[in-house]
Amino acid sequence: MSYAAAEDRYEKMPYVRSGRSGLKLPQVSLGLWHNFGDDRPIENSRSILRAAFDRGVTHFDLANNYGVPYGSAERNFGAIFAQDFKGYRDELVISTKAGYDMWPGPYGEWGSRKYLLASLEQSLQRMGLEYVDIFYSHRPDPETPLEETMGALDRAVRSGKALYAAISNYSAEQTTQAARIMRELGTPLLIHQPSYSMINRWIEDGLLDTLEEEGIGCIVYSPLAQGLLTDRYLDGVPADSRAATSRFLSADRIDLDLARDLNEIARARGQSLAQMALSWVLRDPRVTSVLIGASSVTQLEANLASVDGPAFTEDELQQIDKITRPTSSPS
């Protein structure tokens, strides 16, 4: 069945300008990390993407190595895009990244010009796109000069294969250096993508201030701490949960008392724990957008409801601060 987007798709989602750029992003963006590879039914992925766009989610976030196997999220997205979204291309912001391991040998990861630009070409081929809206350096490379990595981002934009340049997982100091280099090249950084949640607050220790000073937006990933800040673990660790099955999260990281205490605050606000966690991230005006994953349309719609949540009272924020413990380094 052919897809026609909902006519009222722009009536409920707030859009926020990214730093001092001209680009606005939806407050909630859809990340395609876990649920769009070959290990998931493509019709389920299609349903999630359609439902997201129907609710005003105009930004789809990918990376070269997303999905099982690597590259499958981009390939599956490309197949769905060709059938459902090609006519809406100018209404969409599509991002991808390169930095983590993607193919064998010395040129398949990190931040060299060769790897970044080759990866971008491959990503465009998998997705069937002429360009992406945002291209990221997915992580800083300790052995490649930052000037080379930023030069590759500049080249990607000047070639027309990306509209904006971005970084992810960079420290405050590295971000300052990267921003300076990009300004000198004439291609300012659009946005930074760090991890951030109520229990992973490292960006509060300087990075958010740096982004504000540099006029760079902030789009947060892992706002639910890989599922820790959901009702998934309130009664223990299910056998089929990410903590029990994923290499990215282990059961010994689950703090049930913390989750239950936070859940009490969420219930008093009329929200689920996940909705409150998303609302909490968005409370800071320096945060442009929050990335969510979704394994079903029901989960997607529940998380999108976070944009309608009540404002936090000072008492609620103080209660959350007492329960959580800020960290000082990326995780």
GROMACS .gro file of C-alpha atoms in nm:
model
  331
    1MET     CA    1   0.000   0.000   0.000
    2SER     CA    2   0.139   0.340  -0.097
    3TYR     CA    3   0.213   0.583   0.186
    4ALA     CA    4   0.072   0.933   0.220
    5ALA     CA    5   0.194   1.130   0.520
    6ALA     CA    6  -0.057   1.265   0.771
    7GLU     CA    7  -0.171   1.614   0.678
    8ASP     CA    8  -0.151   1.733   1.040
    9ARG     CA    9   0.207   1.608   1.092
   10TYR     CA   10   0.345   1.950   1.184
   11GLU     CA   11   0.078   2.050   1.435
   12LYS     CA   12   0.213   1.885   1.752
   13MET     CA   13   0.591   1.855   1.733
   14PRO     CA   14   0.799   2.154   1.852
   15TYR     CA   15   1.101   2.244   1.636
   16VAL     CA   16   1.417   2.400   1.779
   17ARG     CA   17   1.695   2.585   1.600
   18SER     CA   18   2.030   2.407   1.617
   19GLY     CA   19   2.274   2.649   1.777
   20ARG     CA   20   2.319   2.961   1.567
   21SER     CA   21   2.242   2.782   1.241
   22GLY     CA   22   1.937   2.818   1.022
   23LEU     CA   23   1.829   2.455   1.070
   24LYS     CA   24   1.549   2.355   1.304
   25LEU     CA   25   1.517   2.000   1.433
   26PRO     CA   26   1.221   1.827   1.595
   27GLN     CA   27   1.253   1.811   1.973
   28VAL     CA   28   1.239   1.433   1.938
   29SER     CA   29   1.436   1.263   1.660
   30LEU     CA   30   1.437   0.896   1.563
   31GLY     CA   31   1.760   0.696   1.594
   32LEU     CA   32   1.798   0.382   1.382
   33TRP     CA   33   2.071   0.212   1.584
   34HIS     CA   34   1.907  -0.102   1.723
   35ASN     CA   35   1.581  -0.176   1.548
   36PHE     CA   36   1.641  -0.140   1.174
   37GLY     CA   37   1.896  -0.408   1.086
   38ASP     CA   38   1.846  -0.740   0.911
   39ASP     CA   39   1.767  -0.902   1.247
   40ARG     CA   40   1.436  -0.710   1.261
   41PRO     CA   41   1.132  -0.742   1.031
   42ILE     CA   42   1.151  -0.466   0.771
   43GLU     CA   43   0.774  -0.412   0.780
   44ASN     CA   44   0.802  -0.326   1.149
   45SER     CA   45   1.079  -0.078   1.065
   46ARG     CA   46   0.860   0.070   0.793
   47SER     CA   47   0.568   0.111   1.035
   48ILE     CA   48   0.788   0.291   1.288
   49LEU     CA   49   0.929   0.531   1.028
   50ARG     CA   50   0.583   0.611   0.891
   51ALA     CA   51   0.438   0.668   1.237
   52ALA     CA   52   0.730   0.891   1.332
   53PHE     CA   53   0.695   1.115   1.026
   54ASP     CA   54   0.318   1.130   1.074
   55ARG     CA   55   0.388   1.275   1.421
   56GLY     CA   56   0.629   1.540   1.293
   57VAL     CA   57   0.957   1.356   1.344
   58THR     CA   58   1.148   1.490   1.046
   59HIS     CA   59   1.496   1.377   1.153
   60PHE     CA   60   1.619   1.020   1.103
   61ASP     CA   61   1.962   0.950   1.251
   62LEU     CA   62   2.186   0.670   1.123
   63ALA     CA   63   2.553   0.566   1.113
   64ASN     CA   64   2.756   0.348   0.879
   65ASN     CA   65   2.776   0.059   1.128
   66TYR     CA   66   2.417   0.064   1.257
   67GLY     CA   67   2.223  -0.257   1.231
   68VAL     CA   68   2.310  -0.626   1.230
   69PRO     CA   69   2.517  -0.674   1.019
   70TYR     CA   70   2.694  -0.338   0.984
   71GLY     CA   71   2.536  -0.122   0.716
   72SER     CA   72   2.202  -0.301   0.723
   73ALA     CA   73   2.018  -0.013   0.895
   74GLU     CA   74   2.121   0.224   0.618
   75ARG     CA   75   2.036  -0.030   0.349
   76ASN     CA   76   1.694  -0.106   0.495
   77PHE     CA   77   1.625   0.263   0.548
   78GLY     CA   78   1.718   0.324   0.185
   79ALA     CA   79   1.470   0.062   0.066
   80ILE     CA   80   1.192   0.213   0.276
   81PHE     CA   81   1.289   0.566   0.174
   82ALA     CA   82   1.266   0.478  -0.196
   83GLN     CA   83   0.913   0.342  -0.155
   84ASP     CA   84   0.766   0.576   0.107
   85PHE     CA   85   0.965   0.894   0.157
   86LYS     CA   86   1.134   0.990  -0.169
   87GLY     CA   87   0.864   1.244  -0.240
   88TYR     CA   88   0.918   1.398   0.103
   89ARG     CA   89   1.298   1.431   0.078
   90ASP     CA   90   1.297   1.808   0.125
   91GLU     CA   91   1.095   1.769   0.446
   92LEU     CA   92   1.347   1.528   0.599
   93VAL     CA   93   1.678   1.565   0.780
   94ILE     CA   94   1.884   1.248   0.734
   95SER     CA   95   2.213   1.207   0.916
   96THR     CA   96   2.488   0.949   0.916
   97LYS     CA   97   2.827   0.906   1.080
   98ALA     CA   98   3.168   0.745   1.043
   99GLY     CA   99   3.428   0.677   1.309
  100TYR     CA  100   3.382   0.332   1.455
  101ASP     CA  101   3.497   0.007   1.293
  102MET     CA  102   3.325  -0.062   0.964
  103TRP     CA  103   3.551  -0.275   0.740
  104PRO     CA  104   3.879  -0.466   0.783
  105GLY     CA  105   4.222  -0.312   0.755
  106PRO     CA  106   4.380   0.019   0.855
  107TYR     CA  107   4.134   0.238   0.661
  108GLY     CA  108   3.807   0.111   0.809
  109GLU     CA  109   3.768   0.319   1.127
  110TRP     CA  110   3.869   0.634   1.320
  111GLY     CA  111   3.909   0.976   1.163
  112SER     CA  112   4.133   0.979   0.858
  113ARG     CA  113   4.025   1.168   0.549
  114LYS     CA  114   4.038   0.843   0.351
  115TYR     CA  115   3.804   0.659   0.587
  116LEU     CA  116   3.552   0.937   0.643
  117LEU     CA  117   3.501   1.024   0.278
  118ALA     CA  118   3.499   0.661   0.162
  119SER     CA  119   3.245   0.580   0.433
  120LEU     CA  120   3.022   0.868   0.328
  121GLU     CA  121   3.023   0.740  -0.032
  122GLN     CA  122   2.924   0.393   0.087
  123SER     CA  123   2.647   0.532   0.311
  124LEU     CA  124   2.499   0.730   0.023
  125GLN     CA  125   2.502   0.419  -0.196
  126ARG     CA  126   2.332   0.206   0.071
  127MET     CA  127   2.061   0.466   0.128
  128GLY     CA  128   2.019   0.561  -0.236
  129LEU     CA  129   2.070   0.929  -0.160
  130GLU     CA  130   2.254   1.206  -0.341
  131TYR     CA  131   2.340   1.372  -0.010
  132VAL     CA  132   2.283   1.352   0.364
  133ASP     CA  133   2.177   1.654   0.560
  134ILE     CA  134   2.425   1.598   0.845
  135PHE     CA  135   2.754   1.406   0.838
  136TYR     CA  136   2.929   1.331   1.167
  137SER     CA  137   3.274   1.242   1.285
  138HIS     CA  138   3.143   0.970   1.519
  139ARG     CA  139   3.433   0.989   1.764
  140PRO     CA  140   3.764   1.173   1.802
  141ASP     CA  141   4.074   0.997   1.672
  142PRO     CA  142   4.372   1.018   1.912
  143GLU     CA  143   4.623   0.947   1.632
  144THR     CA  144   4.491   1.156   1.342
  145PRO     CA  145   4.542   1.534   1.347
  146LEU     CA  146   4.212   1.706   1.420
  147GLU     CA  147   4.279   1.930   1.121
  148GLU     CA  148   4.262   1.625   0.893
  149THR     CA  149   3.935   1.497   1.040
  150MET     CA  150   3.771   1.838   1.026
  151GLY     CA  151   3.910   1.890   0.676
  152ALA     CA  152   3.730   1.576   0.567
  153LEU     CA  153   3.401   1.708   0.708
  154ASP     CA  154   3.460   2.038   0.528
  155ARG     CA  155   3.524   1.850   0.205
  156ALA     CA  156   3.205   1.647   0.248
  157VAL     CA  157   3.003   1.968   0.270
  158ARG     CA  158   3.183   2.146  -0.014
  159SER     CA  159   3.133   1.845  -0.241
  160GLY     CA  160   2.757   1.868  -0.187
  161LYS     CA  161   2.738   1.519  -0.036
  162ALA     CA  162   2.648   1.663   0.306
  163LEU     CA  163   2.475   1.989   0.392
  164TYR     CA  164   2.610   2.023   0.746
  165ALA     CA  165   2.909   1.896   0.945
  166ALA     CA  166   2.885   1.757   1.297
  167ILE     CA  167   3.074   1.571   1.569
  168SER     CA  168   2.984   1.312   1.830
  169ASN     CA  169   3.147   1.198   2.156
  170TYR     CA  170   3.400   1.485   2.162
  171SER     CA  171   3.503   1.638   2.495
  172ALA     CA  172   3.454   2.008   2.567
  173GLU     CA  173   3.818   2.083   2.487
  174GLN     CA  174   3.812   1.880   2.165
  175THR     CA  175   3.488   2.053   2.066
  176THR     CA  176   3.644   2.397   2.112
  177GLN     CA  177   3.938   2.298   1.893
  178ALA     CA  178   3.715   2.141   1.629
  179ALA     CA  179   3.489   2.447   1.619
  180ARG     CA  180   3.788   2.678   1.568
  181ILE     CA  181   3.922   2.470   1.281
  182MET     CA  182   3.585   2.450   1.111
  183ARG     CA  183   3.528   2.825   1.140
  184GLU     CA  184   3.864   2.886   0.975
  185LEU     CA  185   3.767   2.647   0.696
  186GLY     CA  186   3.435   2.826   0.650
  187THR     CA  187   3.211   2.532   0.740
  188PRO     CA  188   3.085   2.582   1.097
  189LEU     CA  189   2.985   2.279   1.302
  190LEU     CA  190   2.608   2.238   1.316
  191ILE     CA  191   2.564   2.007   1.612
  192HIS     CA  192   2.726   1.774   1.866
  193GLN     CA  193   2.580   1.435   1.957
  194PRO     CA  194   2.678   1.324   2.310
  195SER     CA  195   2.529   1.067   2.547
  196TYR     CA  196   2.322   1.226   2.824
  197SER     CA  197   2.061   1.113   3.072
  198MET     CA  198   1.956   1.160   3.433
  199ILE     CA  199   2.223   0.909   3.535
  200ASN     CA  200   2.491   1.008   3.282
  201ARG     CA  201   2.542   1.381   3.321
  202TRP     CA  202   2.898   1.430   3.202
  203ILE     CA  203   2.806   1.700   2.947
  204GLU     CA  204   2.703   1.930   3.232
  205ASP     CA  205   3.071   1.954   3.325
  206GLY     CA  206   3.167   2.203   3.056
  207LEU     CA  207   3.042   2.064   2.723
  208LEU     CA  208   2.698   2.227   2.728
  209ASP     CA  209   2.859   2.562   2.811
  210THR     CA  210   3.106   2.516   2.526
  211LEU     CA  211   2.829   2.436   2.279
  212GLU     CA  212   2.638   2.746   2.384
  213GLU     CA  213   2.947   2.964   2.349
  214GLU     CA  214   3.033   2.820   2.008
  215GLY     CA  215   2.677   2.837   1.875
  216ILE     CA  216   2.661   2.460   1.821
  217GLY     CA  217   2.345   2.259   1.876
  218CYS     CA  218   2.318   1.950   2.096
  219ILE     CA  219   2.132   1.630   2.011
  220VAL     CA  220   2.137   1.374   2.289
  221TYR     CA  221   2.160   0.997   2.250
  222SER     CA  222   2.091   0.726   2.512
  223PRO     CA  223   1.853   0.950   2.711
  224LEU     CA  224   1.698   0.634   2.859
  225ALA     CA  225   2.040   0.493   2.950
  226GLN     CA  226   1.997   0.186   2.726
  227GLY     CA  227   1.660   0.113   2.888
  228LEU     CA  228   1.759   0.163   3.251
  229LEU     CA  229   1.527   0.465   3.271
  230THR     CA  230   1.216   0.277   3.161
  231ASP     CA  231   0.970   0.050   3.338
  232ARG     CA  232   1.150  -0.247   3.182
  233TYR     CA  233   1.358  -0.313   3.495
  234LEU     CA  234   1.132  -0.198   3.777
  235ASP     CA  235   1.058  -0.559   3.872
  236GLY     CA  236   1.399  -0.707   3.793
  237VAL     CA  237   1.592  -0.806   3.479
  238PRO     CA  238   1.376  -0.994   3.223
  239ALA     CA  239   1.548  -1.277   3.038
  240ASP     CA  240   1.480  -1.117   2.698
  241SER     CA  241   1.586  -0.764   2.800
  242ARG     CA  242   1.882  -0.572   2.659
  243ALA     CA  243   2.062  -0.607   2.993
  244ALA     CA  244   2.040  -0.984   2.960
  245THR     CA  245   2.119  -1.014   2.589
  246SER     CA  246   2.318  -0.711   2.465
  247ARG     CA  247   2.690  -0.646   2.474
  248PHE     CA  248   2.614  -0.276   2.527
  249LEU     CA  249   2.449  -0.323   2.867
  250SER     CA  250   2.500  -0.569   3.152
  251ALA     CA  251   2.270  -0.672   3.433
  252ASP     CA  252   2.518  -0.556   3.697
  253ARG     CA  253   2.460  -0.196   3.582
  254ILE     CA  254   2.094  -0.208   3.678
  255ASP     CA  255   2.015  -0.001   3.989
  256LEU     CA  256   1.661  -0.112   4.069
  257ASP     CA  257   1.622   0.117   4.370
  258LEU     CA  258   1.725   0.422   4.166
  259ALA     CA  259   1.482   0.337   3.888
  260ARG     CA  260   1.198   0.277   4.132
  261ASP     CA  261   1.263   0.605   4.316
  262LEU     CA  262   1.265   0.798   3.990
  263ASN     CA  263   0.951   0.616   3.881
  264GLU     CA  264   0.767   0.748   4.186
  265ILE     CA  265   0.843   1.104   4.074
  266ALA     CA  266   0.731   1.023   3.721
  267ARG     CA  267   0.400   0.875   3.842
  268ALA     CA  268   0.331   1.188   4.045
  269ARG     CA  269   0.386   1.392   3.726
  270GLY     CA  270   0.146   1.171   3.529
  271GLN     CA  271   0.425   1.029   3.316
  272SER     CA  272   0.600   0.698   3.266
  273LEU     CA  273   0.964   0.681   3.376
  274ALA     CA  274   1.076   0.692   3.013
  275GLN     CA  275   0.862   0.996   2.937
  276MET     CA  276   0.999   1.180   3.239
  277ALA     CA  277   1.356   1.090   3.143
  278LEU     CA  278   1.304   1.240   2.797
  279SER     CA  279   1.131   1.549   2.937
  280TRP     CA  280   1.419   1.594   3.182
  281VAL     CA  281   1.679   1.596   2.904
  282LEU     CA  282   1.473   1.850   2.709
  283ARG     CA  283   1.435   2.078   3.011
  284ASP     CA  284   1.771   2.241   2.924
  285PRO     CA  285   1.729   2.499   2.644
  286ARG     CA  286   2.079   2.416   2.518
  287VAL     CA  287   1.952   2.070   2.413
  288THR     CA  288   1.817   2.097   2.059
  289SER     CA  289   1.674   1.747   2.023
  290VAL     CA  290   1.670   1.407   2.190
  291LEU     CA  291   1.722   1.082   2.000
  292ILE     CA  292   1.492   0.793   2.077
  293GLY     CA  293   1.492   0.438   1.951
  294ALA     CA  294   1.174   0.237   1.910
  295SER     CA  295   1.101  -0.131   1.863
  296SER     CA  296   0.731  -0.074   1.795
  297VAL     CA  297   0.485   0.199   1.700
  298THR     CA  298   0.333   0.176   2.049
  299GLN     CA  299   0.670   0.244   2.212
  300LEU     CA  300   0.738   0.528   1.969
  301GLU     CA  301   0.408   0.701   2.042
  302ALA     CA  302   0.452   0.664   2.418
  303ASN     CA  303   0.794   0.830   2.402
  304LEU     CA  304   0.678   1.107   2.170
  305ALA     CA  305   0.425   1.204   2.437
  306SER     CA  306   0.718   1.340   2.638
  307VAL     CA  307   0.699   1.668   2.445
  308ASP     CA  308   0.359   1.727   2.606
  309GLY     CA  309   0.484   1.665   2.959
  310PRO     CA  310   0.447   1.928   3.234
  311ALA     CA  311   0.734   2.160   3.316
  312PHE     CA  312   0.951   2.048   3.606
  313THR     CA  313   0.910   2.218   3.940
  314GLU     CA  314   1.220   2.313   4.135
  315ASP     CA  315   1.125   2.056   4.396
  316GLU     CA  316   1.110   1.779   4.135
  317LEU     CA  317   1.450   1.872   3.997
  318GLN     CA  318   1.599   1.869   4.344
  319GLN     CA  319   1.448   1.527   4.413
  320ILE     CA  320   1.598   1.391   4.090
  321ASP     CA  321   1.938   1.538   4.178
  322LYS     CA  322   1.930   1.365   4.516
  323ILE     CA  323   1.857   1.029   4.357
  324THR     CA  324   2.102   1.046   4.067
  325ARG     CA  325   2.477   1.094   4.078
  326PRO     CA  326   2.640   1.309   3.807
  327THR     CA  327   2.931   1.154   3.620
  328SER     CA  328   3.232   1.336   3.477
  329SER     CA  329   3.327   1.142   3.164
  330PRO     CA  330   3.153   1.011   2.851
  331SER     CA  331   3.001   0.662   2.865
   0.00000   0.00000   0.00000
